[in-house]
Structures are given as C-alpha cells and as structure tokens.
Amino acid sequence: MKTDKLHQQSLYSISWPLFIELSLHMGMGFLATLMLGFYSDYAAAGVGVANQLMSMFILLFNMTAIGAMILIGHRIGALEYKQAHQLARSALAINFWLGIILSILMLLFGNYLLRLFDVSDQVFTYASLFIKIVGLSLCLESISLVLGAILRSHGHTKEPMYVSLLMNLISTIGYVICIFGLFGLPVTGVAGVSWTIIIARAIAVAALFLIVAKELSIRFKWVDLIRIDMQDTKRLFEIGVPSAGENLSYNFSQLIVTGIIATFGDASLTARVYLMNINMLCYLFSIAIGEGTQLLVARYIGAGEFTKAWKRGLKTVKLAVFASTSVSLTLALIGEPLIDMFSSDAAIVAIAVPVLWAIAFVEPGRAINIVLMSSLKSAGDVRFPVIIGIFSMWLISVAFGYVLGLTFGLGLLGVWMAQGVDEWFRALFAVKRWNSRPWERKFASKFNVKMKTS
C-alpha cells in the first residue's frame, strides 16, 4: 500500500509543500534584508555579499544532496528500498565531513575571499562579522540539506516544509529582537541575526533527524560516519559532481559579476541585493515544480517509463514559463513603490526601477532552464547542463555583462540584460536537448539488461 501510494504521487502533491517551503526560505531572506535595510544599507549589502560567498560552499553540500535525491529516486522507482536506505547513510556521512572541513576553511579564509569583491570598508565590516559567526553553522546546513533530500526522494515533502516553518518562526522572532531591540534588549544588528541563524539551523537539524527515523525507519549511527560505502560514494559523485557543476559555475560567475557591480559603487551593489530578493518571487514557483518534476522523472526512469518522463518535463516547462512571466511583469508594473519598501535612498531607487523590466526579460528563459536542466540530470544526462552552462555563463553573463555595464556605461541594467541573454541562450539548447532524448537509449539498455537477467 505504501509503495503504491508513493508511485501514484502527482506533481501537485509533491510540489505544493516544496513551494511553501521555498516561500518560507526565500521569504526569510526577503524579510531579513528588509529589516537590515532599516538598520543600515551597508549592513544589508554586507550580509548579501557574505551570503553569496557562502552559497558557493553550500553548493558543494548540494552536490551530495542532488546525487542522493536522484539515485534514491531511481532505487525507489525500481522498488529497491534497502539500497535506497544505504545510499541515504552514505550521503549523510559524506556531507557531515564536508561540512566540518568547509566550516573550518570559511573561518580561516573567509575574510580573504571577501576582499575579492572589492567592497567598501563599511560593507566589508558587516560581511566579515556575518561570515565569522554563520560560518560555524555550515556543518549544520550540510546535514540539513542531505536529510531534506532523503525525505523528498521518499515522497515526504510536507515534513521538510514543517521544519522550515519552525525555523522561520524562530528566525523571525530573533531578527525582530536583534534589529529593533524589543523587550528592552540591546540592538545587536548583524551579530544578533547571525546567532539567530545558528540556533534556528541547529533546531531544524534535530527535527529532521527525528522525522527521518520516524517516517523512513532510518536510524543513523556514529559508525555510519566512519564506515562509508565507497561504491555508494562513487555513484553519488558521478551524479552529484556534474549536477552541482552547473550551479557551481553559475554562482561563481555571479561572484565575479558582484565584483564588477561593486566598481559601480555602493548604491548599485545595494540595489542588486534588494533586486535579488525581489527576483526570487519570479522563479519561486518554477523551482518548486522543477524540483517536483526532478523527483518524478527519477522515479519514471528507475521504472523504465521513459516517454512518461519526457512528457512530464514538457508539461512542467509550460507551467513554469507562464508563472514566471506573469509575476515578473507584475513586479515591473509596480515599479518604484516596490523598491521604496527596501530603501528611501534616491540613488538606489533610480538604479533599481529600470532593472525590474530587465528581470521580466530574464525570467521566462530562467524558468525553462530550472525545469529542464534539473530533469536532464534526473534522466542521467548530467554533463550537458555543465558544458552549456560554463560556456554561456562566462562568455555571455560575465563577459557581455562587463561590456554592457562598463564599456557601454549601462551599469547594473547592462549586467542584468546580459544575464537575460545567457538564460535564453541556454534555454534554447535545453529544449532541443530534452526533445532529442539522448539519455533514453542509455537507460533503456540498462533496463532491458536488468529485465532479461531477472
């Protein structure tokens, strides 16, 4: 009965909890940036830059999480639950040690990496403080990501949503107290926000461990952290490394873009931080249904239902493009009143408002990439997104962004326009690749061999 229910899950039943969870997560970043803007524009910019740096480290944790979600999905599709649980143990062990190592590296070299952004001293001070404190919790984030991936791959998307709700409640209370000094407590600003994040993450990890043990009957032991299955590790990295490569390339290219924008001045850098938080509203729905589609495609491939997987990807793309286009155009039409919510600085408002229209150009292309690139990874075509991503992101988003922003003097608007060209370029290739279905022959061959020998 449990197996039948799992295999009958629809995109809606999987995706709506993902949408709520992502809304909570992004909403928390939105709220933190908004409140820090009241505290100091420099603080908001500093935390934004620091978060972008730490997102590079978090992508390495996602390498294992993505690999686990895809491979566990394949196992579930093939009804191999024992192997799925073993993969879960291996993934947790890998991320535990990776989290420990990267937490240490962040504490030792965080300031050196921040200097690469060439930000002002005021922005650097807040970014450095945030890095030193929140860097301690990278290990917690690595564990949280893989536990969430394990639950989602087994069809449990509601439980991580509830954990995110709890985490956001704790964070919101902490942010308000730290930034506005409620109940007679001192205003601790960025330091208080940082410690709030650590406390919320620790509680979230404890809750996820309890849920995995209860719902999946997977109880992790300390020996699991030492006795790692090398074959599982190899399979996880074969999927995870190329899968995370596209995201790693994107985020690293965005670090360079941030460095370019920093040369425009603090107003442009701060405007970008605010716009990125607004921009999240445009692709929130696409990420949710894209991740849900990725889970379904992995199961369909594991069960040998290749045409069903292909059709699911195309249907999801249409939904994602419609949603992202509608939201981005609405935000562009609102314009200045939306930016005024974040800052009253006239220079920041003047820079940000025109970029809202550039966002409307970017987002439909991004929606296609979000859905199809993740679906290609689930279908075993993990190298194509990396190859096309590295080529397009660096040649178009970075190089062309530099030309439009600096050479032609378009500033932040030019950088965002180049990003749109990059997204649409990759989107066209993603659609062509998905319709060519090169991964189908690979998995069909393996599936037929398995059927003949069983």
mmCIF file of C-alpha atoms in Angstrom, residues 56-401:
data_model
loop_
_atom_site.group_PDB
_atom_site.id
_atom_site.type_symbol
_atom_site.label_atom_id
_atom_site.label_comp_id
_atom_site.label_asym_id
_atom_site.label_seq_id
_atom_site.Cartn_x
_atom_site.Cartn_y
_atom_site.Cartn_z
ATOM 1 C CA MET A 56 29.337 28.702 -3.062
ATOM 2 C CA PHE A 57 30.163 26.419 -0.139
ATOM 3 C CA ILE A 58 26.551 25.320 0.219
ATOM 4 C CA LEU A 59 26.588 24.255 -3.439
ATOM 5 C CA LEU A 60 29.243 21.681 -2.546
ATOM 6 C CA PHE A 61 26.829 20.234 0.017
ATOM 7 C CA ASN A 62 24.151 20.171 -2.671
ATOM 8 C CA MET A 63 26.474 18.031 -4.755
ATOM 9 C CA THR A 64 25.794 15.111 -2.423
ATOM 10 C CA ALA A 65 22.162 16.042 -1.827
ATOM 11 C CA ILE A 66 21.364 16.173 -5.561
ATOM 12 C CA GLY A 67 23.135 12.887 -6.175
ATOM 13 C CA ALA A 68 21.285 11.256 -3.278
ATOM 14 C CA MET A 69 17.881 12.541 -4.394
ATOM 15 C CA ILE A 70 18.363 11.291 -7.965
ATOM 16 C CA LEU A 71 19.876 7.896 -7.101
ATOM 17 C CA ILE A 72 17.414 7.205 -4.291
ATOM 18 C CA GLY A 73 14.629 8.134 -6.710
ATOM 19 C CA HIS A 74 15.972 5.578 -9.207
ATOM 20 C CA ARG A 75 16.074 2.914 -6.475
ATOM 21 C CA ILE A 76 12.538 3.686 -5.368
ATOM 22 C CA GLY A 77 11.335 3.520 -8.961
ATOM 23 C CA ALA A 78 12.924 0.069 -9.184
ATOM 24 C CA LEU A 79 11.426 -0.895 -5.752
ATOM 25 C CA GLU A 80 14.921 -1.343 -4.245
ATOM 26 C CA TYR A 81 14.293 0.205 -0.815
ATOM 27 C CA LYS A 82 17.176 -1.435 1.055
ATOM 28 C CA GLN A 83 19.684 0.041 -1.396
ATOM 29 C CA ALA A 84 17.918 3.405 -1.127
ATOM 30 C CA HIS A 85 18.430 3.445 2.655
ATOM 31 C CA GLN A 86 22.107 2.534 2.302
ATOM 32 C CA LEU A 87 22.568 5.422 -0.124
ATOM 33 C CA ALA A 88 20.987 7.720 2.471
ATOM 34 C CA ARG A 89 23.546 6.681 5.112
ATOM 35 C CA SER A 90 26.447 7.209 2.734
ATOM 36 C CA ALA A 91 25.180 10.645 1.668
ATOM 37 C CA LEU A 92 24.853 11.822 5.283
ATOM 38 C CA ALA A 93 28.395 10.702 6.133
ATOM 39 C CA ILE A 94 29.875 12.490 3.129
ATOM 40 C CA ASN A 95 28.091 15.752 3.901
ATOM 41 C CA PHE A 96 28.967 15.578 7.605
ATOM 42 C CA TRP A 97 32.709 15.547 6.900
ATOM 43 C CA LEU A 98 32.404 18.003 4.040
ATOM 44 C CA GLY A 99 30.558 20.386 6.366
ATOM 45 C CA ILE A 100 33.247 20.148 9.043
ATOM 46 C CA ILE A 101 36.031 20.853 6.543
ATOM 47 C CA LEU A 102 34.297 23.793 4.866
ATOM 48 C CA SER A 103 33.297 25.364 8.196
ATOM 49 C CA ILE A 104 36.989 25.432 9.162
ATOM 50 C CA LEU A 105 38.015 26.835 5.775
ATOM 51 C CA MET A 106 35.378 29.573 5.992
ATOM 52 C CA LEU A 107 36.613 30.649 9.427
ATOM 53 C CA LEU A 108 40.262 30.674 8.297
ATOM 54 C CA PHE A 109 39.943 32.234 4.853
ATOM 55 C CA GLY A 110 36.547 33.968 4.799
ATOM 56 C CA ASN A 111 37.982 37.482 5.004
ATOM 57 C CA TYR A 112 40.463 36.825 2.214
ATOM 58 C CA LEU A 113 37.640 35.671 -0.044
ATOM 59 C CA LEU A 114 35.513 38.709 0.837
ATOM 60 C CA ARG A 115 38.362 41.001 -0.236
ATOM 61 C CA LEU A 116 37.960 39.634 -3.766
ATOM 62 C CA PHE A 117 34.681 41.558 -4.018
ATOM 63 C CA ASP A 118 36.475 44.891 -3.593
ATOM 64 C CA VAL A 119 33.634 46.266 -1.445
ATOM 65 C CA SER A 120 33.891 49.397 0.682
ATOM 66 C CA ASP A 121 35.187 49.202 4.252
ATOM 67 C CA GLN A 122 31.700 49.771 5.682
ATOM 68 C CA VAL A 123 30.218 46.870 3.714
ATOM 69 C CA PHE A 124 33.232 44.642 4.439
ATOM 70 C CA THR A 125 32.900 45.138 8.208
ATOM 71 C CA TYR A 126 29.363 43.749 8.267
ATOM 72 C CA ALA A 127 30.144 40.967 5.768
ATOM 73 C CA SER A 128 33.174 39.822 7.787
ATOM 74 C CA LEU A 129 31.202 39.700 11.044
ATOM 75 C CA PHE A 130 28.443 37.649 9.394
ATOM 76 C CA ILE A 131 30.948 35.206 7.849
ATOM 77 C CA LYS A 132 32.801 34.598 11.108
ATOM 78 C CA ILE A 133 29.644 33.692 13.032
ATOM 79 C CA VAL A 134 27.432 31.969 10.454
ATOM 80 C CA GLY A 135 30.432 30.072 9.075
ATOM 81 C CA LEU A 136 30.253 27.962 12.234
ATOM 82 C CA SER A 137 26.893 26.567 11.123
ATOM 83 C CA LEU A 138 27.911 25.361 7.651
ATOM 84 C CA CYS A 139 28.139 21.813 9.015
ATOM 85 C CA LEU A 140 24.545 22.071 10.216
ATOM 86 C CA GLU A 141 23.488 23.311 6.780
ATOM 87 C CA SER A 142 25.255 20.397 5.063
ATOM 88 C CA ILE A 143 23.428 17.854 7.242
ATOM 89 C CA SER A 144 20.093 19.645 6.816
ATOM 90 C CA LEU A 145 20.361 19.608 3.008
ATOM 91 C CA VAL A 146 21.022 15.891 2.750
ATOM 92 C CA LEU A 147 18.314 14.954 5.283
ATOM 93 C CA GLY A 148 15.820 17.064 3.342
ATOM 94 C CA ALA A 149 16.868 15.367 0.091
ATOM 95 C CA ILE A 150 16.417 11.921 1.657
ATOM 96 C CA LEU A 151 12.903 12.761 2.825
ATOM 97 C CA ARG A 152 11.853 14.302 -0.509
ATOM 98 C CA SER A 153 13.186 11.393 -2.556
ATOM 99 C CA HIS A 154 10.938 9.104 -0.473
ATOM 100 C CA GLY A 155 7.927 11.308 -1.222
ATOM 101 C CA HIS A 156 7.917 13.129 2.125
ATOM 102 C CA THR A 157 7.831 16.763 1.025
ATOM 103 C CA LYS A 158 5.475 18.010 3.744
ATOM 104 C CA GLU A 159 7.785 17.244 6.665
ATOM 105 C CA PRO A 160 10.684 19.461 5.484
ATOM 106 C CA MET A 161 8.074 22.176 4.950
ATOM 107 C CA TYR A 162 7.000 21.957 8.600
ATOM 108 C CA VAL A 163 10.642 22.128 9.706
ATOM 109 C CA SER A 164 11.147 25.242 7.559
ATOM 110 C CA LEU A 165 8.074 26.804 9.153
ATOM 111 C CA LEU A 166 9.521 26.179 12.622
ATOM 112 C CA MET A 167 12.923 27.503 11.566
ATOM 113 C CA ASN A 168 11.403 30.652 10.092
ATOM 114 C CA LEU A 169 9.318 31.306 13.182
ATOM 115 C CA ILE A 170 12.436 31.150 15.360
ATOM 116 C CA SER A 171 14.381 33.315 12.902
ATOM 117 C CA THR A 172 11.670 35.972 12.608
ATOM 118 C CA ILE A 173 11.398 36.391 16.371
ATOM 119 C CA GLY A 174 15.184 36.557 16.659
ATOM 120 C CA TYR A 175 15.579 39.072 13.820
ATOM 121 C CA VAL A 176 12.970 41.433 15.228
ATOM 122 C CA ILE A 177 14.552 41.338 18.693
ATOM 123 C CA CYS A 178 18.109 41.791 17.378
ATOM 124 C CA ILE A 179 17.408 44.573 14.880
ATOM 125 C CA PHE A 180 14.740 46.582 16.720
ATOM 126 C CA GLY A 181 15.756 45.816 20.325
ATOM 127 C CA LEU A 182 12.379 44.702 21.631
ATOM 128 C CA PHE A 183 11.618 43.979 25.306
ATOM 129 C CA GLY A 184 14.336 46.405 26.386
ATOM 130 C CA LEU A 185 17.088 44.250 24.873
ATOM 131 C CA PRO A 186 20.035 45.915 23.122
ATOM 132 C CA VAL A 187 20.126 46.227 19.321
ATOM 133 C CA THR A 188 22.705 43.649 18.210
ATOM 134 C CA GLY A 189 22.224 44.029 14.452
ATOM 135 C CA VAL A 190 24.208 41.689 12.190
ATOM 136 C CA ALA A 191 25.776 39.798 15.122
ATOM 137 C CA GLY A 192 22.374 39.000 16.603
ATOM 138 C CA VAL A 193 20.959 37.973 13.234
ATOM 139 C CA SER A 194 23.939 35.642 12.732
ATOM 140 C CA TRP A 195 23.493 33.837 16.058
ATOM 141 C CA THR A 196 19.774 33.541 15.399
ATOM 142 C CA ILE A 197 20.565 31.680 12.155
ATOM 143 C CA ILE A 198 22.803 29.211 14.002
ATOM 144 C CA ILE A 199 20.170 28.479 16.663
ATOM 145 C CA ALA A 200 17.422 28.004 14.052
ATOM 146 C CA ARG A 201 19.595 25.655 11.951
ATOM 147 C CA ALA A 202 20.515 23.515 14.978
ATOM 148 C CA ILE A 203 16.856 23.034 15.899
ATOM 149 C CA ALA A 204 15.993 22.239 12.264
ATOM 150 C CA VAL A 205 18.653 19.515 12.038
ATOM 151 C CA ALA A 206 17.442 17.881 15.262
ATOM 152 C CA ALA A 207 13.864 17.880 13.948
ATOM 153 C CA LEU A 208 14.884 16.372 10.588
ATOM 154 C CA PHE A 209 16.767 13.521 12.278
ATOM 155 C CA LEU A 210 13.675 12.664 14.301
ATOM 156 C CA ILE A 211 11.424 12.752 11.216
ATOM 157 C CA VAL A 212 13.744 10.538 9.129
ATOM 158 C CA ALA A 213 13.860 7.983 11.949
ATOM 159 C CA LYS A 214 10.080 8.006 12.393
ATOM 160 C CA GLU A 215 8.869 8.148 8.780
ATOM 161 C CA LEU A 216 11.566 6.152 6.975
ATOM 162 C CA SER A 217 12.815 3.930 9.814
ATOM 163 C CA ILE A 218 16.376 5.041 9.040
ATOM 164 C CA ARG A 219 18.389 5.409 12.231
ATOM 165 C CA PHE A 220 21.853 6.777 11.737
ATOM 166 C CA LYS A 221 24.692 5.571 13.969
ATOM 167 C CA TRP A 222 28.062 7.148 14.682
ATOM 168 C CA VAL A 223 29.751 4.252 12.922
ATOM 169 C CA ASP A 224 27.965 5.288 9.708
ATOM 170 C CA LEU A 225 30.129 8.424 9.664
ATOM 171 C CA ILE A 226 33.287 6.312 9.530
ATOM 172 C CA ARG A 227 32.205 3.220 7.609
ATOM 173 C CA ILE A 228 31.331 4.855 4.297
ATOM 174 C CA ASP A 229 30.443 2.623 1.346
ATOM 175 C CA MET A 230 32.957 3.579 -1.354
ATOM 176 C CA GLN A 231 30.768 2.252 -4.164
ATOM 177 C CA ASP A 232 27.921 4.494 -2.994
ATOM 178 C CA THR A 233 30.347 7.401 -2.774
ATOM 179 C CA LYS A 234 31.469 6.824 -6.350
ATOM 180 C CA ARG A 235 27.875 6.689 -7.630
ATOM 181 C CA LEU A 236 26.864 9.787 -5.657
ATOM 182 C CA PHE A 237 29.786 11.765 -7.045
ATOM 183 C CA GLU A 238 29.241 10.512 -10.599
ATOM 184 C CA ILE A 239 25.790 12.100 -10.481
ATOM 185 C CA GLY A 240 26.359 14.841 -7.931
ATOM 186 C CA VAL A 241 29.585 16.408 -9.193
ATOM 187 C CA PRO A 242 28.373 17.147 -12.751
ATOM 188 C CA SER A 243 24.884 18.021 -11.433
ATOM 189 C CA ALA A 244 26.269 20.554 -8.997
ATOM 190 C CA GLY A 245 28.772 21.774 -11.584
ATOM 191 C CA GLU A 246 26.193 23.861 -13.426
ATOM 192 C CA ASN A 247 25.057 25.561 -10.211
ATOM 193 C CA LEU A 248 28.661 25.981 -9.082
ATOM 194 C CA SER A 249 29.561 27.641 -12.382
ATOM 195 C CA TYR A 250 26.537 29.941 -12.104
ATOM 196 C CA ASN A 251 27.267 31.008 -8.535
ATOM 197 C CA PHE A 252 30.977 31.502 -9.157
ATOM 198 C CA SER A 253 30.187 33.597 -12.233
ATOM 199 C CA GLN A 254 27.825 35.645 -10.059
ATOM 200 C CA LEU A 255 30.667 36.276 -7.616
ATOM 201 C CA ILE A 256 32.631 37.830 -10.477
ATOM 202 C CA VAL A 257 29.549 39.781 -11.556
ATOM 203 C CA THR A 258 29.218 41.071 -7.989
ATOM 204 C CA GLY A 259 32.827 42.245 -8.184
ATOM 205 C CA ILE A 260 32.023 44.098 -11.406
ATOM 206 C CA ILE A 261 28.941 45.706 -9.850
ATOM 207 C CA ALA A 262 30.986 46.754 -6.812
ATOM 208 C CA THR A 263 33.006 49.017 -9.120
ATOM 209 C CA PHE A 264 29.782 50.895 -9.926
ATOM 210 C CA GLY A 265 29.554 51.986 -6.268
ATOM 211 C CA ASP A 266 27.717 51.032 -3.076
ATOM 212 C CA ALA A 267 24.357 52.220 -4.419
ATOM 213 C CA SER A 268 24.474 49.717 -7.301
ATOM 214 C CA LEU A 269 25.666 46.925 -5.020
ATOM 215 C CA THR A 270 22.908 47.582 -2.502
ATOM 216 C CA ALA A 271 20.294 47.874 -5.274
ATOM 217 C CA ARG A 272 21.376 44.463 -6.549
ATOM 218 C CA VAL A 273 20.917 42.889 -3.114
ATOM 219 C CA TYR A 274 17.375 44.269 -2.908
ATOM 220 C CA LEU A 275 16.565 43.272 -6.503
ATOM 221 C CA MET A 276 17.812 39.717 -5.980
ATOM 222 C CA ASN A 277 15.390 39.331 -3.088
ATOM 223 C CA ILE A 278 12.541 40.681 -5.222
ATOM 224 C CA ASN A 279 13.662 38.495 -8.120
ATOM 225 C CA MET A 280 13.182 35.356 -6.025
ATOM 226 C CA LEU A 281 9.427 35.866 -6.246
ATOM 227 C CA CYS A 282 9.649 35.380 -10.021
ATOM 228 C CA TYR A 283 11.253 31.943 -10.021
ATOM 229 C CA LEU A 284 9.888 30.554 -6.756
ATOM 230 C CA PHE A 285 7.106 28.582 -8.463
ATOM 231 C CA SER A 286 9.480 27.326 -11.171
ATOM 232 C CA ILE A 287 11.931 25.942 -8.616
ATOM 233 C CA ALA A 288 9.140 24.157 -6.710
ATOM 234 C CA ILE A 289 7.606 22.406 -9.709
ATOM 235 C CA GLY A 290 11.052 21.890 -11.213
ATOM 236 C CA GLU A 291 12.198 20.026 -8.118
ATOM 237 C CA GLY A 292 8.949 18.061 -8.036
ATOM 238 C CA THR A 293 9.441 17.143 -11.691
ATOM 239 C CA GLN A 294 13.008 16.090 -10.963
ATOM 240 C CA LEU A 295 11.744 13.645 -8.328
ATOM 241 C CA LEU A 296 9.086 12.233 -10.669
ATOM 242 C CA VAL A 297 11.475 11.909 -13.621
ATOM 243 C CA ALA A 298 13.958 9.993 -11.443
ATOM 244 C CA ARG A 299 11.209 7.522 -10.455
ATOM 245 C CA TYR A 300 9.911 7.174 -14.017
ATOM 246 C CA ILE A 301 13.432 6.474 -15.270
ATOM 247 C CA GLY A 302 14.003 3.919 -12.498
ATOM 248 C CA ALA A 303 10.757 2.186 -13.503
ATOM 249 C CA GLY A 304 11.571 2.317 -17.234
ATOM 250 C CA GLU A 305 8.732 4.748 -18.077
ATOM 251 C CA PHE A 306 10.790 6.918 -20.430
ATOM 252 C CA THR A 307 8.049 8.553 -22.532
ATOM 253 C CA LYS A 308 6.157 9.466 -19.388
ATOM 254 C CA ALA A 309 9.287 11.195 -18.063
ATOM 255 C CA TRP A 310 9.749 13.164 -21.304
ATOM 256 C CA LYS A 311 6.123 14.376 -21.402
ATOM 257 C CA ARG A 312 6.251 15.378 -17.738
ATOM 258 C CA GLY A 313 9.200 17.676 -18.405
ATOM 259 C CA LEU A 314 7.466 19.489 -21.270
ATOM 260 C CA LYS A 315 4.236 19.987 -19.322
ATOM 261 C CA THR A 316 6.095 21.459 -16.396
ATOM 262 C CA VAL A 317 8.011 23.895 -18.614
ATOM 263 C CA LYS A 318 4.765 25.440 -19.860
ATOM 264 C CA LEU A 319 3.524 25.979 -16.307
ATOM 265 C CA ALA A 320 6.835 27.478 -15.182
ATOM 266 C CA VAL A 321 7.109 29.931 -18.087
ATOM 267 C CA PHE A 322 3.542 31.173 -17.595
ATOM 268 C CA ALA A 323 4.031 31.712 -13.859
ATOM 269 C CA SER A 324 7.414 33.440 -14.082
ATOM 270 C CA THR A 325 6.281 35.736 -16.900
ATOM 271 C CA SER A 326 3.143 36.774 -15.017
ATOM 272 C CA VAL A 327 4.954 37.525 -11.753
ATOM 273 C CA SER A 328 7.913 39.369 -13.312
ATOM 274 C CA LEU A 329 5.656 41.624 -15.405
ATOM 275 C CA THR A 330 3.510 42.420 -12.358
ATOM 276 C CA LEU A 331 6.582 43.441 -10.338
ATOM 277 C CA ALA A 332 7.857 45.608 -13.205
ATOM 278 C CA LEU A 333 4.499 47.390 -13.434
ATOM 279 C CA ILE A 334 4.517 48.134 -9.695
ATOM 280 C CA GLY A 335 7.983 49.667 -10.087
ATOM 281 C CA GLU A 336 9.104 52.411 -7.712
ATOM 282 C CA PRO A 337 6.680 51.719 -4.808
ATOM 283 C CA LEU A 338 8.150 48.204 -4.622
ATOM 284 C CA ILE A 339 11.736 49.468 -4.333
ATOM 285 C CA ASP A 340 10.663 52.108 -1.796
ATOM 286 C CA MET A 341 9.777 49.256 0.569
ATOM 287 C CA PHE A 342 13.507 48.490 0.863
ATOM 288 C CA SER A 343 15.204 51.872 0.680
ATOM 289 C CA SER A 344 14.389 55.572 0.549
ATOM 290 C CA ASP A 345 17.788 56.368 -0.976
ATOM 291 C CA ALA A 346 17.037 58.141 -4.279
ATOM 292 C CA ALA A 347 20.190 56.796 -5.943
ATOM 293 C CA ILE A 348 19.285 53.188 -5.114
ATOM 294 C CA VAL A 349 15.704 53.647 -6.332
ATOM 295 C CA ALA A 350 16.842 55.260 -9.613
ATOM 296 C CA ILE A 351 19.188 52.335 -10.328
ATOM 297 C CA ALA A 352 16.772 49.566 -9.340
ATOM 298 C CA VAL A 353 13.498 50.550 -11.061
ATOM 299 C CA PRO A 354 14.664 50.095 -14.709
ATOM 300 C CA VAL A 355 16.178 46.718 -13.819
ATOM 301 C CA LEU A 356 12.707 45.384 -12.939
ATOM 302 C CA TRP A 357 11.920 45.394 -16.675
ATOM 303 C CA ALA A 358 15.151 43.540 -17.416
ATOM 304 C CA ILE A 359 14.020 40.924 -14.886
ATOM 305 C CA ALA A 360 10.820 40.439 -16.912
ATOM 306 C CA PHE A 361 13.050 39.599 -19.902
ATOM 307 C CA VAL A 362 15.250 37.200 -17.909
ATOM 308 C CA GLU A 363 12.696 35.107 -16.042
ATOM 309 C CA PRO A 364 10.878 33.076 -18.755
ATOM 310 C CA GLY A 365 14.255 31.822 -20.003
ATOM 311 C CA ARG A 366 15.350 31.030 -16.451
ATOM 312 C CA ALA A 367 12.123 29.053 -15.880
ATOM 313 C CA ILE A 368 12.917 26.786 -18.841
ATOM 314 C CA ASN A 369 16.429 26.188 -17.523
ATOM 315 C CA ILE A 370 15.280 25.476 -13.966
ATOM 316 C CA VAL A 371 12.874 22.753 -15.104
ATOM 317 C CA LEU A 372 14.699 21.110 -17.985
ATOM 318 C CA MET A 373 18.249 21.213 -16.652
ATOM 319 C CA SER A 374 17.197 19.509 -13.400
ATOM 320 C CA SER A 375 15.098 16.978 -15.339
ATOM 321 C CA LEU A 376 18.053 16.183 -17.620
ATOM 322 C CA LYS A 377 20.136 15.441 -14.523
ATOM 323 C CA SER A 378 17.461 13.073 -13.195
ATOM 324 C CA ALA A 379 17.412 11.376 -16.592
ATOM 325 C CA GLY A 380 21.145 10.728 -16.357
ATOM 326 C CA ASP A 381 22.249 13.472 -18.776
ATOM 327 C CA VAL A 382 24.383 15.222 -16.171
ATOM 328 C CA ARG A 383 27.215 16.552 -18.341
ATOM 329 C CA PHE A 384 25.254 18.638 -20.842
ATOM 330 C CA PRO A 385 23.997 21.246 -18.305
ATOM 331 C CA VAL A 386 27.575 21.755 -17.091
ATOM 332 C CA ILE A 387 29.092 22.154 -20.554
ATOM 333 C CA ILE A 388 26.497 24.577 -21.901
ATOM 334 C CA GLY A 389 26.347 26.368 -18.535
ATOM 335 C CA ILE A 390 30.076 27.058 -18.270
ATOM 336 C CA PHE A 391 30.228 28.275 -21.874
ATOM 337 C CA SER A 392 27.191 30.553 -21.697
ATOM 338 C CA MET A 393 27.503 31.898 -18.157
ATOM 339 C CA TRP A 394 31.090 33.031 -18.569
ATOM 340 C CA LEU A 395 31.059 34.155 -22.177
ATOM 341 C CA ILE A 396 27.672 35.892 -22.051
ATOM 342 C CA SER A 397 26.681 36.661 -18.461
ATOM 343 C CA VAL A 398 30.143 37.715 -17.259
ATOM 344 C CA ALA A 399 31.984 38.940 -20.376
ATOM 345 C CA PHE A 400 28.984 40.509 -22.115
ATOM 346 C CA GLY A 401 27.784 41.891 -18.777
#
